[in-house]
Amino acid sequence: MNIEENEELYPIAVLKDELKHKEVSLRLNAIKNISSIAIALGPERTRDELIPFLNESLYDKDEILLILAEQLGDFVEYVGGPAYVHIVLSSLERLAAVEEASVRNKAVESLSTICESLEEKQLDMYYFPLLRKLSTENRFTSRTSAAGLCASAYSLATPTVQDELRTLFAQLCHDDTPMVRRAAASNLTKLTKKLQKYHVTSEIIPLFNALAQDKQDSVRVLTVESLVAIAEILTEEEIKEKLLESIRSLGSDISWRVRYTVAENFILLSKAVGEHIVNQELIGFYISLLQYYEEEVRSTAASQISDFGEIIGKDVLEHLLPHLKELVSDQSQQVRASVASHISGLAPILSKEEIIEELFPLILVLLRDEFPDVRLNVISKLEQVNKIIGIELVSQSLLPAIIN
């Protein structure tokens, strides 16, 4: 063997040695450098030697597979372009079926990246068949990955294939395995944003309603984001007709995790559903979140107080301030700290007299709190009150409490 042949074989030989090394750090370093090795080898040898060897490494530790799944997202050019994309897709298909969720998610991300670079011919020959296969595999891990690929491929598909993709996604939403339904629920928003309103109202809303009533709270919790996305598309009357029952159900869910997620997304939901539904339904839901037994829910709801106050305006005096009087003395330090960070944000909504009569007494309670974080949180936001009534009045009313 001459020197030139030795130089050609050297990169793949080194990679093989390092990927078989017992030290994980060396294997990780090797897998991070496969793009450089692919460039050195050229497209043909990358297809014939590097990819097959990498496929033999698909049983390594999860941290190595994660890096490999990420690297393969940029590998189409290294194998010779879209005409050879099936070689890369084959490797990613196997990674999309592994047990470790982080690896599957990265494989789905890489597959979605590759999808965007393909022309109709490659999509029809390679990508859509892969998606169909994943969605019907016996292994639930493959089906979870399929749920993450429908949205990325949708806009690039022909109308006939789009119909098929919606059907496949619907099947995944009704899958017997909770993990697959979770994957479908987590990707429902992405697909919703790709569809025409007709398909949202006729197909997506029934799927959403089914997932929002799923027996697994881990599925229901993932529908809150899609609720907002769907509501943004509909008119207020359509929301009342098609979504209101699910809004009520999620807002009063028996799972604290679901209510926590509702609290996190409460402002987005309020803006999406419109003024009448806010007044008729969401004010009551918001109060129930402020009163909920789980402190994480009360704390998260309290963090929305100024933004929700801005939405309902002067109604904050009647509906929210009475409950804030309870929260400033809440048994949970976390809740009080959250209130302290956001209560001053109500000042722009109120008149000077209302600030002095209604807001100041609550701020004073927080300024006297035994925990420093609560006091610091309220002090750091007093500038919002200063802008409305002036520093002198704030100093006269609150400075003694700050000093003491």
Tab-separated table of C-alpha atoms in Angstrom, residues 33-316:
chain	number	residue	atom	x	y	z
A	33	ASN	CA	-15.755	15.695	14.367
A	34	ILE	CA	-17.508	13.464	11.838
A	35	SER	CA	-18.344	16.416	9.578
A	36	SER	CA	-14.625	17.202	9.212
A	37	ILE	CA	-13.923	13.551	8.484
A	38	ALA	CA	-16.721	13.488	5.889
A	39	ILE	CA	-15.199	16.493	4.124
A	40	ALA	CA	-11.803	14.796	4.113
A	41	LEU	CA	-13.244	11.559	2.746
A	42	GLY	CA	-15.446	13.133	0.070
A	43	PRO	CA	-19.071	12.237	-0.783
A	44	GLU	CA	-18.473	8.761	-2.242
A	45	ARG	CA	-16.393	7.412	0.623
A	46	THR	CA	-18.716	9.084	3.117
A	47	ARG	CA	-21.613	7.156	1.571
A	48	ASP	CA	-19.737	3.878	1.199
A	49	GLU	CA	-17.625	3.833	4.363
A	50	LEU	CA	-18.452	6.492	6.933
A	51	ILE	CA	-22.246	6.176	7.061
A	52	PRO	CA	-22.207	2.353	7.268
A	53	PHE	CA	-19.657	2.561	10.074
A	54	LEU	CA	-21.730	5.158	11.918
A	55	ASN	CA	-24.750	2.875	11.595
A	56	GLU	CA	-22.771	0.255	13.495
A	57	SER	CA	-22.381	2.801	16.313
A	58	LEU	CA	-26.117	3.295	16.816
A	59	TYR	CA	-26.041	1.131	19.938
A	60	ASP	CA	-23.693	3.415	21.864
A	61	LYS	CA	-24.486	5.533	24.916
A	62	ASP	CA	-27.275	8.071	24.685
A	63	GLU	CA	-24.995	11.115	24.905
A	64	ILE	CA	-23.117	9.912	21.828
A	65	LEU	CA	-26.288	9.130	19.907
A	66	LEU	CA	-27.570	12.620	20.748
A	67	ILE	CA	-24.545	14.257	19.128
A	68	LEU	CA	-24.806	11.920	16.148
A	69	ALA	CA	-28.485	12.776	15.641
A	70	GLU	CA	-27.582	16.459	15.667
A	71	GLN	CA	-24.639	16.081	13.279
A	72	LEU	CA	-26.656	14.121	10.727
A	73	GLY	CA	-29.024	17.058	10.265
A	74	ASP	CA	-26.279	18.796	8.264
A	75	PHE	CA	-25.001	15.719	6.475
A	76	VAL	CA	-26.900	15.813	3.189
A	77	GLU	CA	-24.223	17.880	1.457
A	78	TYR	CA	-21.492	15.522	2.707
A	79	VAL	CA	-23.065	12.476	1.055
A	80	GLY	CA	-23.426	14.235	-2.296
A	81	GLY	CA	-26.619	16.293	-2.004
A	82	PRO	CA	-30.393	15.585	-1.999
A	83	ALA	CA	-30.065	12.787	-4.552
A	84	TYR	CA	-28.466	10.682	-1.807
A	85	VAL	CA	-30.605	11.946	1.079
A	86	HIS	CA	-32.043	8.467	1.678
A	87	ILE	CA	-28.667	7.367	3.041
A	88	VAL	CA	-28.852	9.944	5.830
A	89	LEU	CA	-32.587	9.433	6.377
A	90	SER	CA	-31.998	5.750	7.006
A	91	SER	CA	-29.648	6.514	9.901
A	92	LEU	CA	-31.969	9.128	11.373
A	93	GLU	CA	-34.925	6.754	11.081
A	94	ARG	CA	-33.160	4.350	13.420
A	95	LEU	CA	-32.267	7.156	15.829
A	96	ALA	CA	-35.896	8.302	15.792
A	97	ALA	CA	-36.892	4.933	17.235
A	98	VAL	CA	-34.503	4.673	20.202
A	99	GLU	CA	-35.710	4.615	23.797
A	100	GLU	CA	-34.078	7.852	24.941
A	101	ALA	CA	-36.461	10.764	24.278
A	102	SER	CA	-33.734	13.392	23.905
A	103	VAL	CA	-32.133	11.389	21.094
A	104	ARG	CA	-35.475	10.892	19.345
A	105	ASN	CA	-36.266	14.597	19.632
A	106	LYS	CA	-32.923	15.551	18.142
A	107	ALA	CA	-33.426	13.047	15.324
A	108	VAL	CA	-36.834	14.580	14.613
A	109	GLU	CA	-35.260	18.034	14.618
A	110	SER	CA	-32.621	16.911	12.118
A	111	LEU	CA	-35.210	15.189	9.932
A	112	SER	CA	-37.274	18.390	9.918
A	113	THR	CA	-34.209	20.411	8.899
A	114	ILE	CA	-33.463	18.030	6.052
A	115	CYS	CA	-37.103	18.044	4.955
A	116	GLU	CA	-36.975	21.785	4.283
A	117	SER	CA	-34.077	21.354	1.844
A	118	LEU	CA	-35.711	18.682	-0.329
A	119	GLU	CA	-37.553	19.040	-3.590
A	120	GLU	CA	-40.883	17.372	-4.331
A	121	LYS	CA	-39.201	14.368	-5.970
A	122	GLN	CA	-37.049	13.566	-2.939
A	123	LEU	CA	-39.956	14.164	-0.582
A	124	ASP	CA	-42.145	11.710	-2.473
A	125	MET	CA	-39.411	9.103	-2.950
A	126	TYR	CA	-37.798	9.149	0.464
A	127	TYR	CA	-39.222	11.477	3.112
A	128	PHE	CA	-42.948	10.729	3.051
A	129	PRO	CA	-42.401	6.951	2.889
A	130	LEU	CA	-40.188	7.275	5.990
A	131	LEU	CA	-42.909	9.263	7.764
A	132	ARG	CA	-45.554	6.696	6.846
A	133	LYS	CA	-43.337	3.897	8.104
A	134	LEU	CA	-42.614	5.605	11.421
A	135	SER	CA	-46.299	6.333	12.020
A	136	THR	CA	-47.295	2.691	11.644
A	137	GLU	CA	-44.372	0.944	13.357
A	138	ASN	CA	-45.105	-1.404	16.239
A	139	ARG	CA	-42.595	0.398	18.456
A	140	PHE	CA	-44.286	3.344	20.106
A	141	THR	CA	-41.017	5.294	19.990
A	142	SER	CA	-41.223	5.431	16.202
A	143	ARG	CA	-44.807	6.676	16.356
A	144	THR	CA	-43.895	9.439	18.810
A	145	SER	CA	-41.286	10.672	16.330
A	146	ALA	CA	-43.818	10.569	13.504
A	147	ALA	CA	-46.035	12.946	15.476
A	148	GLY	CA	-43.206	15.468	15.473
A	149	LEU	CA	-42.638	15.254	11.721
A	150	CYS	CA	-46.138	15.842	10.326
A	151	ALA	CA	-46.054	19.607	10.811
A	152	SER	CA	-42.603	20.172	9.303
A	153	ALA	CA	-43.533	18.249	6.186
A	154	TYR	CA	-47.050	19.592	5.756
A	155	SER	CA	-46.447	22.837	3.884
A	156	LEU	CA	-44.154	21.066	1.402
A	157	ALA	CA	-46.639	18.325	0.552
A	158	THR	CA	-49.157	18.179	-2.287
A	159	PRO	CA	-52.855	18.518	-1.319
A	160	THR	CA	-53.289	14.750	-1.588
A	161	VAL	CA	-50.356	14.050	0.724
A	162	GLN	CA	-51.550	16.789	3.093
A	163	ASP	CA	-54.850	14.931	3.432
A	164	GLU	CA	-52.881	11.789	4.248
A	165	LEU	CA	-50.717	13.600	6.803
A	166	ARG	CA	-53.771	14.911	8.653
A	167	THR	CA	-55.188	11.386	8.708
A	168	LEU	CA	-51.912	9.972	10.040
A	169	PHE	CA	-51.754	12.656	12.708
A	170	ALA	CA	-55.346	11.947	13.760
A	171	GLN	CA	-54.452	8.283	14.191
A	172	LEU	CA	-51.538	9.280	16.418
A	173	CYS	CA	-53.835	11.480	18.520
A	174	HIS	CA	-56.001	8.412	19.178
A	175	ASP	CA	-53.100	6.007	19.660
A	176	ASP	CA	-53.448	3.409	22.438
A	177	THR	CA	-50.080	4.385	23.943
A	178	PRO	CA	-50.118	7.512	26.166
A	179	MET	CA	-46.584	8.478	25.109
A	180	VAL	CA	-47.715	8.719	21.491
A	181	ARG	CA	-50.746	10.808	22.422
A	182	ARG	CA	-48.427	13.065	24.417
A	183	ALA	CA	-46.222	13.530	21.362
A	184	ALA	CA	-49.283	14.329	19.260
A	185	ALA	CA	-50.576	16.810	21.836
A	186	SER	CA	-47.193	18.550	22.040
A	187	ASN	CA	-47.101	18.965	18.243
A	188	LEU	CA	-50.727	19.951	17.755
A	189	THR	CA	-49.913	23.669	17.860
A	190	LYS	CA	-47.261	23.364	15.141
A	191	LEU	CA	-49.630	21.561	12.814
A	192	THR	CA	-52.526	23.919	13.587
A	193	LYS	CA	-50.469	26.887	12.436
A	194	LYS	CA	-49.863	25.217	9.070
A	195	LEU	CA	-53.530	24.519	8.290
A	196	GLN	CA	-56.337	26.476	6.701
A	197	LYS	CA	-59.126	27.490	9.057
A	198	TYR	CA	-61.522	24.992	7.505
A	199	HIS	CA	-59.277	22.085	8.470
A	200	VAL	CA	-58.753	23.526	11.941
A	201	THR	CA	-62.474	23.719	12.644
A	202	SER	CA	-63.407	20.419	11.006
A	203	GLU	CA	-60.476	18.216	12.032
A	204	ILE	CA	-58.134	19.810	14.568
A	205	ILE	CA	-60.737	20.963	17.087
A	206	PRO	CA	-62.240	17.457	17.516
A	207	LEU	CA	-58.707	16.116	18.026
A	208	PHE	CA	-57.943	18.873	20.523
A	209	ASN	CA	-61.146	18.247	22.468
A	210	ALA	CA	-60.371	14.536	22.664
A	211	LEU	CA	-56.825	15.181	23.901
A	212	ALA	CA	-58.045	17.821	26.381
A	213	GLN	CA	-60.247	15.140	27.930
A	214	ASP	CA	-57.605	12.406	27.872
A	215	LYS	CA	-57.467	10.239	30.989
A	216	GLN	CA	-53.743	11.004	31.317
A	217	ASP	CA	-53.000	14.414	32.824
A	218	SER	CA	-49.606	14.310	31.086
A	219	VAL	CA	-51.542	14.501	27.811
A	220	ARG	CA	-54.052	17.128	28.945
A	221	VAL	CA	-51.332	19.451	30.185
A	222	LEU	CA	-49.870	19.629	26.660
A	223	THR	CA	-53.131	20.805	25.105
A	224	VAL	CA	-53.146	24.228	26.764
A	225	GLU	CA	-50.731	25.764	24.255
A	226	SER	CA	-52.767	24.409	21.336
A	227	LEU	CA	-55.933	25.806	22.923
A	228	VAL	CA	-54.419	29.275	22.601
A	229	ALA	CA	-53.299	28.638	19.001
A	230	ILE	CA	-56.772	27.433	17.980
A	231	ALA	CA	-58.562	30.272	19.783
A	232	GLU	CA	-56.437	32.821	17.920
A	233	ILE	CA	-57.877	31.540	14.632
A	234	LEU	CA	-61.549	31.541	15.646
A	235	THR	CA	-64.109	34.276	16.172
A	236	GLU	CA	-65.535	34.800	19.651
A	237	GLU	CA	-68.774	33.069	18.706
A	238	GLU	CA	-66.875	30.089	17.298
A	239	ILE	CA	-64.868	29.861	20.505
A	240	LYS	CA	-68.076	29.774	22.544
A	241	GLU	CA	-69.497	27.063	20.331
A	242	LYS	CA	-66.449	24.856	19.803
A	243	LEU	CA	-63.975	25.474	22.634
A	244	LEU	CA	-65.775	26.787	25.683
A	245	GLU	CA	-66.422	23.392	27.256
A	246	SER	CA	-62.755	22.473	26.941
A	247	ILE	CA	-61.728	25.849	28.397
A	248	ARG	CA	-63.981	25.190	31.380
A	249	SER	CA	-62.668	21.655	31.724
A	250	LEU	CA	-58.996	22.635	31.632
A	251	GLY	CA	-59.586	25.590	33.945
A	252	SER	CA	-61.089	23.305	36.589
A	253	ASP	CA	-58.951	20.219	35.936
A	254	ILE	CA	-58.324	17.882	38.869
A	255	SER	CA	-54.585	17.871	38.081
A	256	TRP	CA	-52.557	20.708	39.584
A	257	ARG	CA	-50.100	20.396	36.656
A	258	VAL	CA	-52.847	21.200	34.185
A	259	ARG	CA	-53.990	24.202	36.209
A	260	TYR	CA	-50.386	25.337	36.547
A	261	THR	CA	-50.024	25.296	32.756
A	262	VAL	CA	-53.318	27.165	32.387
A	263	ALA	CA	-51.962	29.780	34.795
A	264	GLU	CA	-48.716	30.046	32.807
A	265	ASN	CA	-50.644	30.688	29.583
A	266	PHE	CA	-53.479	32.711	31.077
A	267	ILE	CA	-52.625	36.033	29.480
A	268	LEU	CA	-52.208	34.512	26.014
A	269	LEU	CA	-55.508	32.695	26.435
A	270	SER	CA	-57.270	35.850	27.638
A	271	LYS	CA	-56.072	37.824	24.638
A	272	ALA	CA	-57.084	35.033	22.277
A	273	VAL	CA	-60.660	34.487	23.473
A	274	GLY	CA	-61.864	38.098	23.576
A	275	GLU	CA	-63.386	40.487	26.100
A	276	HIS	CA	-66.783	38.853	26.596
A	277	ILE	CA	-65.405	35.403	27.379
A	278	VAL	CA	-62.834	36.942	29.691
A	279	ASN	CA	-65.566	38.720	31.641
A	280	GLN	CA	-68.002	35.821	31.608
A	281	GLU	CA	-65.622	32.940	32.205
A	282	LEU	CA	-61.942	33.717	32.714
A	283	ILE	CA	-62.178	36.116	35.628
A	284	GLY	CA	-63.785	33.352	37.650
A	285	PHE	CA	-61.165	30.842	36.491
A	286	TYR	CA	-58.385	33.248	37.396
A	287	ILE	CA	-59.730	33.721	40.903
A	288	SER	CA	-59.930	29.947	41.331
A	289	LEU	CA	-56.255	29.711	40.333
A	290	LEU	CA	-55.333	32.360	42.912
A	291	GLN	CA	-57.139	30.295	45.544
A	292	TYR	CA	-55.906	26.851	44.468
A	293	TYR	CA	-54.384	24.672	47.185
A	294	GLU	CA	-51.098	24.012	45.343
A	295	GLU	CA	-48.671	26.869	45.941
A	296	GLU	CA	-47.021	26.556	42.508
A	297	VAL	CA	-50.394	27.295	40.907
A	298	ARG	CA	-51.125	30.276	43.177
A	299	SER	CA	-47.627	31.631	42.625
A	300	THR	CA	-47.835	31.358	38.841
A	301	ALA	CA	-51.315	32.877	38.789
A	302	ALA	CA	-50.078	35.760	40.957
A	303	SER	CA	-47.265	36.413	38.469
A	304	GLN	CA	-49.949	37.223	35.870
A	305	ILE	CA	-51.760	39.758	38.067
A	306	SER	CA	-50.551	42.978	36.459
A	307	ASP	CA	-51.031	41.747	32.879
A	308	PHE	CA	-54.483	40.370	33.647
A	309	GLY	CA	-55.341	43.583	35.461
A	310	GLU	CA	-54.451	45.483	32.305
A	311	ILE	CA	-56.862	43.277	30.341
A	312	ILE	CA	-59.843	43.713	32.692
A	313	GLY	CA	-59.110	47.340	33.648
A	314	LYS	CA	-61.086	48.850	36.512
A	315	ASP	CA	-62.738	45.491	37.222
A	316	VAL	CA	-59.516	44.659	39.047
